[in-house]
PDB file of N, CA and C in Angstrom:
ATOM      1  N   UNK A 520      56.809  50.040  99.969  1.00  0.00           N
ATOM      2  CA  UNK A 520      54.744  50.110 100.848  1.00  0.00           C
ATOM      3  C   UNK A 520      54.112  48.789 101.308  1.00  0.00           C
ATOM      4  N   UNK A 521      54.090  48.316 101.756  1.00  0.00           N
ATOM      5  CA  UNK A 521      52.707  47.386 101.826  1.00  0.00           C
ATOM      6  C   UNK A 521      51.262  47.724 102.065  1.00  0.00           C
ATOM      7  N   UNK A 522      50.643  47.578 101.142  1.00  0.00           N
ATOM      8  CA  UNK A 522      49.403  47.739 101.541  1.00  0.00           C
ATOM      9  C   UNK A 522      47.927  46.750 101.107  1.00  0.00           C
ATOM     10  N   UNK A 523      47.488  46.994 101.391  1.00  0.00           N
ATOM     11  CA  UNK A 523      46.073  46.073 101.187  1.00  0.00           C
ATOM     12  C   UNK A 523      44.543  46.125 101.308  1.00  0.00           C
ATOM     13  N   UNK A 524      43.760  46.159 100.073  1.00  0.00           N
ATOM     14  CA  UNK A 524      42.246  45.650 100.257  1.00  0.00           C
ATOM     15  C   UNK A 524      41.575  44.857  99.946  1.00  0.00           C
ATOM     16  N   UNK A 525      40.652  44.593 100.817  1.00  0.00           N
ATOM     17  CA  UNK A 525      40.053  43.132 100.266  1.00  0.00           C
ATOM     18  C   UNK A 525      39.885  42.037 100.548  1.00  0.00           C
ATOM     19  N   UNK A 526      41.368  42.138 101.417  1.00  0.00           N
ATOM     20  CA  UNK A 526      42.364  40.818 101.188  1.00  0.00           C
ATOM     21  C   UNK A 526      43.212  40.547 100.057  1.00  0.00           C
ATOM     22  N   UNK A 527      43.433  41.489  99.572  1.00  0.00           N
ATOM     23  CA  UNK A 527      44.604  41.814  98.257  1.00  0.00           C
ATOM     24  C   UNK A 527      46.028  42.697  98.754  1.00  0.00           C
ATOM     25  N   UNK A 528      46.565  42.036  99.005  1.00  0.00           N
ATOM     26  CA  UNK A 528      47.601  42.246  99.111  1.00  0.00           C
ATOM     27  C   UNK A 528      48.226  43.472  97.988  1.00  0.00           C
ATOM     28  N   UNK A 529      49.147  44.329  97.986  1.00  0.00           N
ATOM     29  CA  UNK A 529      49.686  44.969  96.847  1.00  0.00           C
ATOM     30  C   UNK A 529      50.582  46.290  97.553  1.00  0.00           C
ATOM     31  N   UNK A 530      51.610  46.544  96.338  1.00  0.00           N
ATOM     32  CA  UNK A 530      52.524  47.516  96.279  1.00  0.00           C
ATOM     33  C   UNK A 530      52.504  48.482  96.141  1.00  0.00           C
ATOM     34  N   UNK A 531      52.772  49.791  96.941  1.00  0.00           N
ATOM     35  CA  UNK A 531      53.277  51.057  96.575  1.00  0.00           C
ATOM     36  C   UNK A 531      54.683  51.321  96.037  1.00  0.00           C
ATOM     37  N   UNK A 532      56.073  51.450  95.377  1.00  0.00           N
ATOM     38  CA  UNK A 532      56.699  52.485  95.285  1.00  0.00           C
ATOM     39  C   UNK A 532      56.580  53.304  94.167  1.00  0.00           C
ATOM     40  N   UNK A 533      57.690  54.442  95.236  1.00  0.00           N
ATOM     41  CA  UNK A 533      57.312  56.178  95.275  1.00  0.00           C
ATOM     42  C   UNK A 533      59.156  55.622  93.886  1.00  0.00           C
ATOM     43  N   UNK A 534      58.583  55.645  92.730  1.00  0.00           N
ATOM     44  CA  UNK A 534      59.834  56.324  92.320  1.00  0.00           C
ATOM     45  C   UNK A 534      60.094  57.210  91.533  1.00  0.00           C
ATOM     46  N   UNK A 535      61.296  56.719  90.131  1.00  0.00           N
ATOM     47  CA  UNK A 535      61.307  58.315  90.007  1.00  0.00           C
ATOM     48  C   UNK A 535      61.850  59.812  90.818  1.00  0.00           C
ATOM     49  N   UNK A 536      63.228  59.023  91.716  1.00  0.00           N
ATOM     50  CA  UNK A 536      63.930  60.652  92.353  1.00  0.00           C
ATOM     51  C   UNK A 536      64.767  61.273  91.427  1.00  0.00           C
ATOM     52  N   UNK A 537      65.176  61.932  92.285  1.00  0.00           N
ATOM     53  CA  UNK A 537      66.830  62.248  91.988  1.00  0.00           C
ATOM     54  C   UNK A 537      67.307  62.032  92.196  1.00  0.00           C
ATOM     55  N   UNK A 538      69.061  63.220  92.265  1.00  0.00           N
ATOM     56  CA  UNK A 538      69.502  62.655  92.678  1.00  0.00           C
ATOM     57  C   UNK A 538      69.979  61.868  94.341  1.00  0.00           C
ATOM     58  N   UNK A 539      68.623  63.064  95.127  1.00  0.00           N
ATOM     59  CA  UNK A 539      69.337  63.068  96.317  1.00  0.00           C
ATOM     60  C   UNK A 539      67.987  62.242  97.121  1.00  0.00           C
ATOM     61  N   UNK A 540      67.740  61.306  96.398  1.00  0.00           N
ATOM     62  CA  UNK A 540      66.586  60.276  96.736  1.00  0.00           C
ATOM     63  C   UNK A 540      65.121  61.385  97.464  1.00  0.00           C
ATOM     64  N   UNK A 541      65.124  62.107  96.651  1.00  0.00           N
ATOM     65  CA  UNK A 541      63.326  63.203  97.133  1.00  0.00           C
ATOM     66  C   UNK A 541      63.122  63.691  95.655  1.00  0.00           C
ATOM     67  N   UNK A 542      61.782  64.932  96.514  1.00  0.00           N
ATOM     68  CA  UNK A 542      60.713  64.908  94.972  1.00  0.00           C
ATOM     69  C   UNK A 542      60.135  63.606  94.268  1.00  0.00           C
ATOM     70  N   UNK A 543      59.951  62.777  94.593  1.00  0.00           N
ATOM     71  CA  UNK A 543      59.369  60.890  93.840  1.00  0.00           C
ATOM     72  C   UNK A 543      58.333  61.583  92.704  1.00  0.00           C
ATOM     73  N   UNK A 544      58.520  61.567  91.496  1.00  0.00           N
ATOM     74  CA  UNK A 544      57.915  62.247  90.441  1.00  0.00           C
ATOM     75  C   UNK A 544      56.568  61.095  89.916  1.00  0.00           C
ATOM     76  N   UNK A 545      56.827  59.294  90.495  1.00  0.00           N
ATOM     77  CA  UNK A 545      56.026  59.669  90.287  1.00  0.00           C
ATOM     78  C   UNK A 545      55.749  57.845  90.918  1.00  0.00           C
ATOM     79  N   UNK A 546      54.028  57.146  91.437  1.00  0.00           N
ATOM     80  CA  UNK A 546      54.147  55.524  92.552  1.00  0.00           C
ATOM     81  C   UNK A 546      53.327  55.438  91.800  1.00  0.00           C
ATOM     82  N   UNK A 547      53.744  54.402  91.248  1.00  0.00           N
ATOM     83  CA  UNK A 547      53.192  52.854  90.343  1.00  0.00           C
ATOM     84  C   UNK A 547      52.469  51.611  91.935  1.00  0.00           C
ATOM     85  N   UNK A 548      51.340  51.687  91.345  1.00  0.00           N
ATOM     86  CA  UNK A 548      50.994  50.379  92.022  1.00  0.00           C
ATOM     87  C   UNK A 548      50.768  48.704  91.857  1.00  0.00           C
ATOM     88  N   UNK A 549      51.270  47.695  92.566  1.00  0.00           N
ATOM     89  CA  UNK A 549      51.377  46.794  91.328  1.00  0.00           C
ATOM     90  C   UNK A 549      50.542  45.900  92.539  1.00  0.00           C
ATOM     91  N   UNK A 550      49.608  44.821  91.930  1.00  0.00           N
ATOM     92  CA  UNK A 550      49.591  43.178  92.274  1.00  0.00           C
ATOM     93  C   UNK A 550      49.436  42.593  91.378  1.00  0.00           C
ATOM     94  N   UNK A 551      50.168  41.185  92.639  1.00  0.00           N
ATOM     95  CA  UNK A 551      50.000  39.669  91.872  1.00  0.00           C
ATOM     96  C   UNK A 551      49.646  38.636  91.752  1.00  0.00           C
ATOM     97  N   UNK A 552      49.232  37.937  90.940  1.00  0.00           N
ATOM     98  CA  UNK A 552      49.026  36.485  90.800  1.00  0.00           C
ATOM     99  C   UNK A 552      50.014  35.686  90.932  1.00  0.00           C
ATOM    100  N   UNK A 553      50.718  35.450  91.122  1.00  0.00           N
ATOM    101  CA  UNK A 553      51.718  34.095  90.961  1.00  0.00           C
ATOM    102  C   UNK A 553      51.356  32.029  91.079  1.00  0.00           C
ATOM    103  N   UNK A 554      50.048  32.214  91.909  1.00  0.00           N
ATOM    104  CA  UNK A 554      49.985  31.273  91.751  1.00  0.00           C
ATOM    105  C   UNK A 554      49.015  31.658  90.063  1.00  0.00           C
ATOM    106  N   UNK A 555      48.968  31.806  88.980  1.00  0.00           N
ATOM    107  CA  UNK A 555      48.658  32.028  87.997  1.00  0.00           C
ATOM    108  C   UNK A 555      48.961  32.475  86.238  1.00  0.00           C
ATOM    109  N   UNK A 556      50.261  30.948  86.879  1.00  0.00           N
ATOM    110  CA  UNK A 556      50.878  31.328  85.889  1.00  0.00           C
ATOM    111  C   UNK A 556      50.489  30.832  84.749  1.00  0.00           C
ATOM    112  N   UNK A 557      49.576  29.769  83.984  1.00  0.00           N
ATOM    113  CA  UNK A 557      48.980  29.344  82.966  1.00  0.00           C
ATOM    114  C   UNK A 557      47.655  30.579  82.724  1.00  0.00           C
ATOM    115  N   UNK A 558      47.830  31.535  82.894  1.00  0.00           N
ATOM    116  CA  UNK A 558      47.055  32.260  82.464  1.00  0.00           C
ATOM    117  C   UNK A 558      47.487  32.626  80.731  1.00  0.00           C
ATOM    118  N   UNK A 559      46.466  32.740  80.371  1.00  0.00           N
ATOM    119  CA  UNK A 559      47.155  32.710  78.830  1.00  0.00           C
ATOM    120  C   UNK A 559      47.707  34.413  78.714  1.00  0.00           C
ATOM    121  N   UNK A 560      48.629  34.538  77.418  1.00  0.00           N
ATOM    122  CA  UNK A 560      48.367  36.244  77.130  1.00  0.00           C
ATOM    123  C   UNK A 560      47.112  36.783  76.460  1.00  0.00           C
ATOM    124  N   UNK A 561      46.921  35.617  75.361  1.00  0.00           N
ATOM    125  CA  UNK A 561      45.862  36.479  75.289  1.00  0.00           C
ATOM    126  C   UNK A 561      44.183  36.505  75.992  1.00  0.00           C
ATOM    127  N   UNK A 562      43.875  36.368  77.039  1.00  0.00           N
ATOM    128  CA  UNK A 562      43.813  36.704  78.351  1.00  0.00           C
ATOM    129  C   UNK A 562      43.922  37.545  78.395  1.00  0.00           C
ATOM    130  N   UNK A 563      45.169  38.094  79.021  1.00  0.00           N
ATOM    131  CA  UNK A 563      46.094  39.762  79.744  1.00  0.00           C
ATOM    132  C   UNK A 563      45.635  40.329  78.238  1.00  0.00           C
ATOM    133  N   UNK A 564      46.125  40.042  76.942  1.00  0.00           N
ATOM    134  CA  UNK A 564      45.822  40.645  75.961  1.00  0.00           C
ATOM    135  C   UNK A 564      44.185  41.331  76.148  1.00  0.00           C
ATOM    136  N   UNK A 565      43.642  41.106  76.654  1.00  0.00           N
ATOM    137  CA  UNK A 565      42.320  41.256  76.381  1.00  0.00           C
ATOM    138  C   UNK A 565      41.544  41.523  77.492  1.00  0.00           C
ATOM    139  N   UNK A 566      42.423  41.596  78.870  1.00  0.00           N
ATOM    140  CA  UNK A 566      42.173  42.512  79.842  1.00  0.00           C
ATOM    141  C   UNK A 566      42.356  44.204  79.616  1.00  0.00           C
ATOM    142  N   UNK A 567      43.676  43.959  78.558  1.00  0.00           N
ATOM    143  CA  UNK A 567      44.633  45.246  78.065  1.00  0.00           C
ATOM    144  C   UNK A 567      43.820  46.430  77.471  1.00  0.00           C
ATOM    145  N   UNK A 568      43.068  45.597  75.875  1.00  0.00           N
ATOM    146  CA  UNK A 568      42.493  45.761  75.171  1.00  0.00           C
ATOM    147  C   UNK A 568      41.300  46.446  76.065  1.00  0.00           C
ATOM    148  N   UNK A 569      40.911  46.568  76.864  1.00  0.00           N
ATOM    149  CA  UNK A 569      39.700  46.624  77.870  1.00  0.00           C
ATOM    150  C   UNK A 569      39.609  48.137  78.096  1.00  0.00           C
ATOM    151  N   UNK A 570      40.429  48.289  79.109  1.00  0.00           N
ATOM    152  CA  UNK A 570      40.864  49.233  79.684  1.00  0.00           C
ATOM    153  C   UNK A 570      42.029  50.044  79.070  1.00  0.00           C
ATOM    154  N   UNK A 571      41.294  51.495  80.437  1.00  0.00           N
ATOM    155  CA  UNK A 571      41.964  52.220  79.315  1.00  0.00           C
ATOM    156  C   UNK A 571      43.798  53.499  81.244  1.00  0.00           C
ATOM    157  N   UNK A 572      43.127  52.612  82.330  1.00  0.00           N
ATOM    158  CA  UNK A 572      43.881  53.131  83.318  1.00  0.00           C
ATOM    159  C   UNK A 572      45.070  52.236  83.787  1.00  0.00           C
ATOM    160  N   UNK A 573      44.844  51.166  83.987  1.00  0.00           N
ATOM    161  CA  UNK A 573      46.199  50.239  84.013  1.00  0.00           C
ATOM    162  C   UNK A 573      46.385  49.293  83.444  1.00  0.00           C
ATOM    163  N   UNK A 574      47.479  48.449  83.126  1.00  0.00           N
ATOM    164  CA  UNK A 574      47.510  47.254  82.253  1.00  0.00           C
ATOM    165  C   UNK A 574      47.876  46.509  83.383  1.00  0.00           C
ATOM    166  N   UNK A 575      48.283  44.995  82.040  1.00  0.00           N
ATOM    167  CA  UNK A 575      48.453  43.609  83.510  1.00  0.00           C
ATOM    168  C   UNK A 575      49.451  43.508  82.154  1.00  0.00           C
ATOM    169  N   UNK A 576      50.767  42.561  82.717  1.00  0.00           N
ATOM    170  CA  UNK A 576      51.854  41.515  82.428  1.00  0.00           C
ATOM    171  C   UNK A 576      52.463  40.431  83.380  1.00  0.00           C
ATOM    172  N   UNK A 577      53.194  40.086  82.520  1.00  0.00           N
ATOM    173  CA  UNK A 577      53.697  38.464  83.392  1.00  0.00           C
ATOM    174  C   UNK A 577      55.020  39.357  83.760  1.00  0.00           C
ATOM    175  N   UNK A 578      55.024  38.894  85.058  1.00  0.00           N
ATOM    176  CA  UNK A 578      56.098  39.247  85.328  1.00  0.00           C
ATOM    177  C   UNK A 578      57.137  37.958  85.879  1.00  0.00           C
ATOM    178  N   UNK A 579      58.676  38.744  86.482  1.00  0.00           N
ATOM    179  CA  UNK A 579      59.928  37.312  86.118  1.00  0.00           C
ATOM    180  C   UNK A 579      59.865  35.601  86.811  1.00  0.00           C
ATOM    181  N   UNK A 580      58.500  35.798  87.058  1.00  0.00           N
ATOM    182  CA  UNK A 580      57.427  34.049  87.187  1.00  0.00           C
ATOM    183  C   UNK A 580      56.774  34.001  86.326  1.00  0.00           C
ATOM    184  N   UNK A 581      57.270  34.760  85.021  1.00  0.00           N
ATOM    185  CA  UNK A 581      55.896  34.253  84.511  1.00  0.00           C
ATOM    186  C   UNK A 581      54.242  33.790  85.372  1.00  0.00           C
ATOM    187  N   UNK A 582      53.534  35.653  86.628  1.00  0.00           N
ATOM    188  CA  UNK A 582      52.667  35.618  86.665  1.00  0.00           C
ATOM    189  C   UNK A 582      51.707  37.082  86.593  1.00  0.00           C
ATOM    190  N   UNK A 583      51.113  36.641  86.292  1.00  0.00           N
ATOM    191  CA  UNK A 583      50.254  37.975  85.894  1.00  0.00           C
ATOM    192  C   UNK A 583      49.864  38.927  86.521  1.00  0.00           C
ATOM    193  N   UNK A 584      50.883  40.434  86.605  1.00  0.00           N
ATOM    194  CA  UNK A 584      50.418  41.712  87.230  1.00  0.00           C
ATOM    195  C   UNK A 584      50.204  42.345  86.718  1.00  0.00           C
ATOM    196  N   UNK A 585      49.364  43.253  87.584  1.00  0.00           N
ATOM    197  CA  UNK A 585      48.382  43.906  87.974  1.00  0.00           C
ATOM    198  C   UNK A 585      49.235  45.940  88.263  1.00  0.00           C
ATOM    199  N   UNK A 586      49.385  47.163  87.093  1.00  0.00           N
ATOM    200  CA  UNK A 586      49.588  47.809  87.541  1.00  0.00           C
ATOM    201  C   UNK A 586      48.921  49.032  87.128  1.00  0.00           C
ATOM    202  N   UNK A 587      49.306  50.503  88.223  1.00  0.00           N
ATOM    203  CA  UNK A 587      48.767  51.341  87.532  1.00  0.00           C
ATOM    204  C   UNK A 587      49.265  53.243  87.635  1.00  0.00           C
ATOM    205  N   UNK A 588      50.082  53.599  86.602  1.00  0.00           N
ATOM    206  CA  UNK A 588      50.856  54.889  87.590  1.00  0.00           C
ATOM    207  C   UNK A 588      50.545  55.763  87.474  1.00  0.00           C
ATOM    208  N   UNK A 589      50.582  56.568  88.300  1.00  0.00           N
ATOM    209  CA  UNK A 589      50.724  57.856  88.407  1.00  0.00           C
ATOM    210  C   UNK A 589      51.461  59.301  88.336  1.00  0.00           C
ATOM    211  N   UNK A 590      51.482  59.686  87.645  1.00  0.00           N
ATOM    212  CA  UNK A 590      52.624  61.171  87.284  1.00  0.00           C
ATOM    213  C   UNK A 590      51.710  62.299  88.751  1.00  0.00           C
ATOM    214  N   UNK A 591      53.261  62.026  89.124  1.00  0.00           N
ATOM    215  CA  UNK A 591      53.076  63.148  91.125  1.00  0.00           C
ATOM    216  C   UNK A 591      53.695  64.603  89.706  1.00  0.00           C
ATOM    217  N   UNK A 592      54.653  64.647  89.003  1.00  0.00           N
ATOM    218  CA  UNK A 592      55.810  65.393  88.599  1.00  0.00           C
ATOM    219  C   UNK A 592      54.450  67.063  88.077  1.00  0.00           C
ATOM    220  N   UNK A 593      56.192  67.447  88.235  1.00  0.00           N
ATOM    221  CA  UNK A 593      55.733  68.733  88.189  1.00  0.00           C
ATOM    222  C   UNK A 593      54.546  70.383  88.948  1.00  0.00           C
ATOM    223  N   UNK A 594      54.741  69.243  90.628  1.00  0.00           N
ATOM    224  CA  UNK A 594      54.030  70.873  91.731  1.00  0.00           C
ATOM    225  C   UNK A 594      53.379  69.685  92.208  1.00  0.00           C
ATOM    226  N   UNK A 595      53.365  68.147  91.744  1.00  0.00           N
ATOM    227  CA  UNK A 595      52.111  67.332  93.284  1.00  0.00           C
ATOM    228  C   UNK A 595      51.265  66.865  92.374  1.00  0.00           C
ATOM    229  N   UNK A 596      50.614  66.620  93.395  1.00  0.00           N
ATOM    230  CA  UNK A 596      49.163  66.245  92.822  1.00  0.00           C
ATOM    231  C   UNK A 596      47.970  66.387  93.937  1.00  0.00           C
ATOM    232  N   UNK A 597      46.460  67.422  93.704  1.00  0.00           N
ATOM    233  CA  UNK A 597      45.815  67.889  94.769  1.00  0.00           C
ATOM    234  C   UNK A 597      45.511  66.062  95.145  1.00  0.00           C
ATOM    235  N   UNK A 598      45.161  66.467  96.601  1.00  0.00           N
ATOM    236  CA  UNK A 598      44.504  65.271  97.018  1.00  0.00           C
ATOM    237  C   UNK A 598      43.392  64.836  96.560  1.00  0.00           C
ATOM    238  N   UNK A 599      42.495  65.775  95.890  1.00  0.00           N
ATOM    239  CA  UNK A 599      41.029  65.009  95.320  1.00  0.00           C
ATOM    240  C   UNK A 599      41.566  64.386  94.038  1.00  0.00           C
ATOM    241  N   UNK A 600      42.409  64.502  93.469  1.00  0.00           N
ATOM    242  CA  UNK A 600      43.062  63.951  91.989  1.00  0.00           C
ATOM    243  C   UNK A 600      43.692  62.534  92.876  1.00  0.00           C
ATOM    244  N   UNK A 601      44.706  62.508  94.038  1.00  0.00           N
ATOM    245  CA  UNK A 601      45.030  61.446  94.133  1.00  0.00           C
ATOM    246  C   UNK A 601      44.223  59.962  94.455  1.00  0.00           C
ATOM    247  N   UNK A 602      42.947  60.562  95.500  1.00  0.00           N
ATOM    248  CA  UNK A 602      41.786  59.908  95.643  1.00  0.00           C
ATOM    249  C   UNK A 602      41.781  59.744  94.359  1.00  0.00           C
ATOM    250  N   UNK A 603      41.092  59.953  93.295  1.00  0.00           N
ATOM    251  CA  UNK A 603      40.269  59.191  92.328  1.00  0.00           C
ATOM    252  C   UNK A 603      40.950  58.790  91.575  1.00  0.00           C
ATOM    253  N   UNK A 604      42.713  58.446  91.780  1.00  0.00           N
ATOM    254  CA  UNK A 604      43.645  57.632  90.969  1.00  0.00           C
ATOM    255  C   UNK A 604      43.430  56.377  91.716  1.00  0.00           C
ATOM    256  N   UNK A 605      43.513  56.436  93.078  1.00  0.00           N
ATOM    257  CA  UNK A 605      43.511  55.353  94.646  1.00  0.00           C
ATOM    258  C   UNK A 605      41.817  54.222  94.397  1.00  0.00           C
ATOM    259  N   UNK A 606      40.693  55.742  93.446  1.00  0.00           N
ATOM    260  CA  UNK A 606      39.352  54.559  93.670  1.00  0.00           C
ATOM    261  C   UNK A 606      39.705  53.682  92.112  1.00  0.00           C
ATOM    262  N   UNK A 607      40.229  54.529  91.479  1.00  0.00           N
ATOM    263  CA  UNK A 607      39.600  53.857  89.684  1.00  0.00           C
ATOM    264  C   UNK A 607      40.761  52.330  90.334  1.00  0.00           C
ATOM    265  N   UNK A 608      42.679  52.322  90.623  1.00  0.00           N
ATOM    266  CA  UNK A 608      43.027  51.146  91.077  1.00  0.00           C
ATOM    267  C   UNK A 608      42.318  49.927  92.320  1.00  0.00           C
ATOM    268  N   UNK A 609      41.930  50.459  92.595  1.00  0.00           N
ATOM    269  CA  UNK A 609      40.949  50.014  93.981  1.00  0.00           C
ATOM    270  C   UNK A 609      39.412  49.269  92.813  1.00  0.00           C
ATOM    271  N   UNK A 610      38.941  49.957  92.569  1.00  0.00           N
ATOM    272  CA  UNK A 610      37.377  49.411  91.544  1.00  0.00           C
ATOM    273  C   UNK A 610      38.893  48.339  91.061  1.00  0.00           C
ATOM    274  N   UNK A 611      39.221  48.278  89.334  1.00  0.00           N
ATOM    275  CA  UNK A 611      40.420  47.556  89.061  1.00  0.00           C
ATOM    276  C   UNK A 611      40.966  46.239  89.196  1.00  0.00           C
ATOM    277  N   UNK A 612      41.426  46.497  90.660  1.00  0.00           N
ATOM    278  CA  UNK A 612      41.609  45.560  91.506  1.00  0.00           C
ATOM    279  C   UNK A 612      41.201  44.591  91.816  1.00  0.00           C
ATOM    280  N   UNK A 613      39.621  45.289  92.532  1.00  0.00           N
ATOM    281  CA  UNK A 613      38.489  43.792  92.351  1.00  0.00           C
ATOM    282  C   UNK A 613      38.317  43.313  90.983  1.00  0.00           C
ATOM    283  N   UNK A 614      37.668  44.435  89.702  1.00  0.00           N
ATOM    284  CA  UNK A 614      37.917  43.593  88.876  1.00  0.00           C
ATOM    285  C   UNK A 614      38.520  42.501  88.151  1.00  0.00           C
ATOM    286  N   UNK A 615      40.062  42.781  88.623  1.00  0.00           N
ATOM    287  CA  UNK A 615      40.958  42.144  87.699  1.00  0.00           C
ATOM    288  C   UNK A 615      40.968  40.658  88.476  1.00  0.00           C
ATOM    289  N   UNK A 616      40.972  40.671  89.818  1.00  0.00           N
ATOM    290  CA  UNK A 616      40.852  39.588  90.531  1.00  0.00           C
ATOM    291  C   UNK A 616      39.629  38.170  90.362  1.00  0.00           C
ATOM    292  N   UNK A 617      38.743  39.149  90.378  1.00  0.00           N
ATOM    293  CA  UNK A 617      37.030  38.732  89.339  1.00  0.00           C
ATOM    294  C   UNK A 617      37.784  38.049  88.378  1.00  0.00           C
ATOM    295  N   UNK A 618      38.089  38.780  86.923  1.00  0.00           N
ATOM    296  CA  UNK A 618      38.894  37.957  85.619  1.00  0.00           C
ATOM    297  C   UNK A 618      39.768  36.370  85.735  1.00  0.00           C
ATOM    298  N   UNK A 619      40.222  37.221  86.895  1.00  0.00           N
ATOM    299  CA  UNK A 619      41.817  36.558  86.748  1.00  0.00           C
ATOM    300  C   UNK A 619      41.383  35.373  87.336  1.00  0.00           C
ATOM    301  N   UNK A 620      40.528  34.944  88.573  1.00  0.00           N
ATOM    302  CA  UNK A 620      40.288  33.898  89.145  1.00  0.00           C
ATOM    303  C   UNK A 620      38.341  32.818  89.039  1.00  0.00           C
ATOM    304  N   UNK A 621      37.915  34.100  87.512  1.00  0.00           N
ATOM    305  CA  UNK A 621      36.997  33.236  87.073  1.00  0.00           C
ATOM    306  C   UNK A 621      37.100  32.236  86.101  1.00  0.00           C
TER     307      UNK A 621
END
């Protein structure tokens, strides 16, 4: 699925299904900057060192991407907890955009 926040498009991937493509156990939010291929590995590592819930890495095209995985296994996830994870994601997207473009 595609979504956007503050003019930043991102993907939402429903992952870890059973054999019937049901019972999604993980949701991943994915935000990439394909035009920032020159961003150094040291800068990506610095981001990861100072963050707890999100991580960055280089994708197949060497662009830096930001991801967060939300575990929804074992009975789902209460709405309030999902909302909190979403708030963390949106906040980190803003910080990541600022970090990677400045």
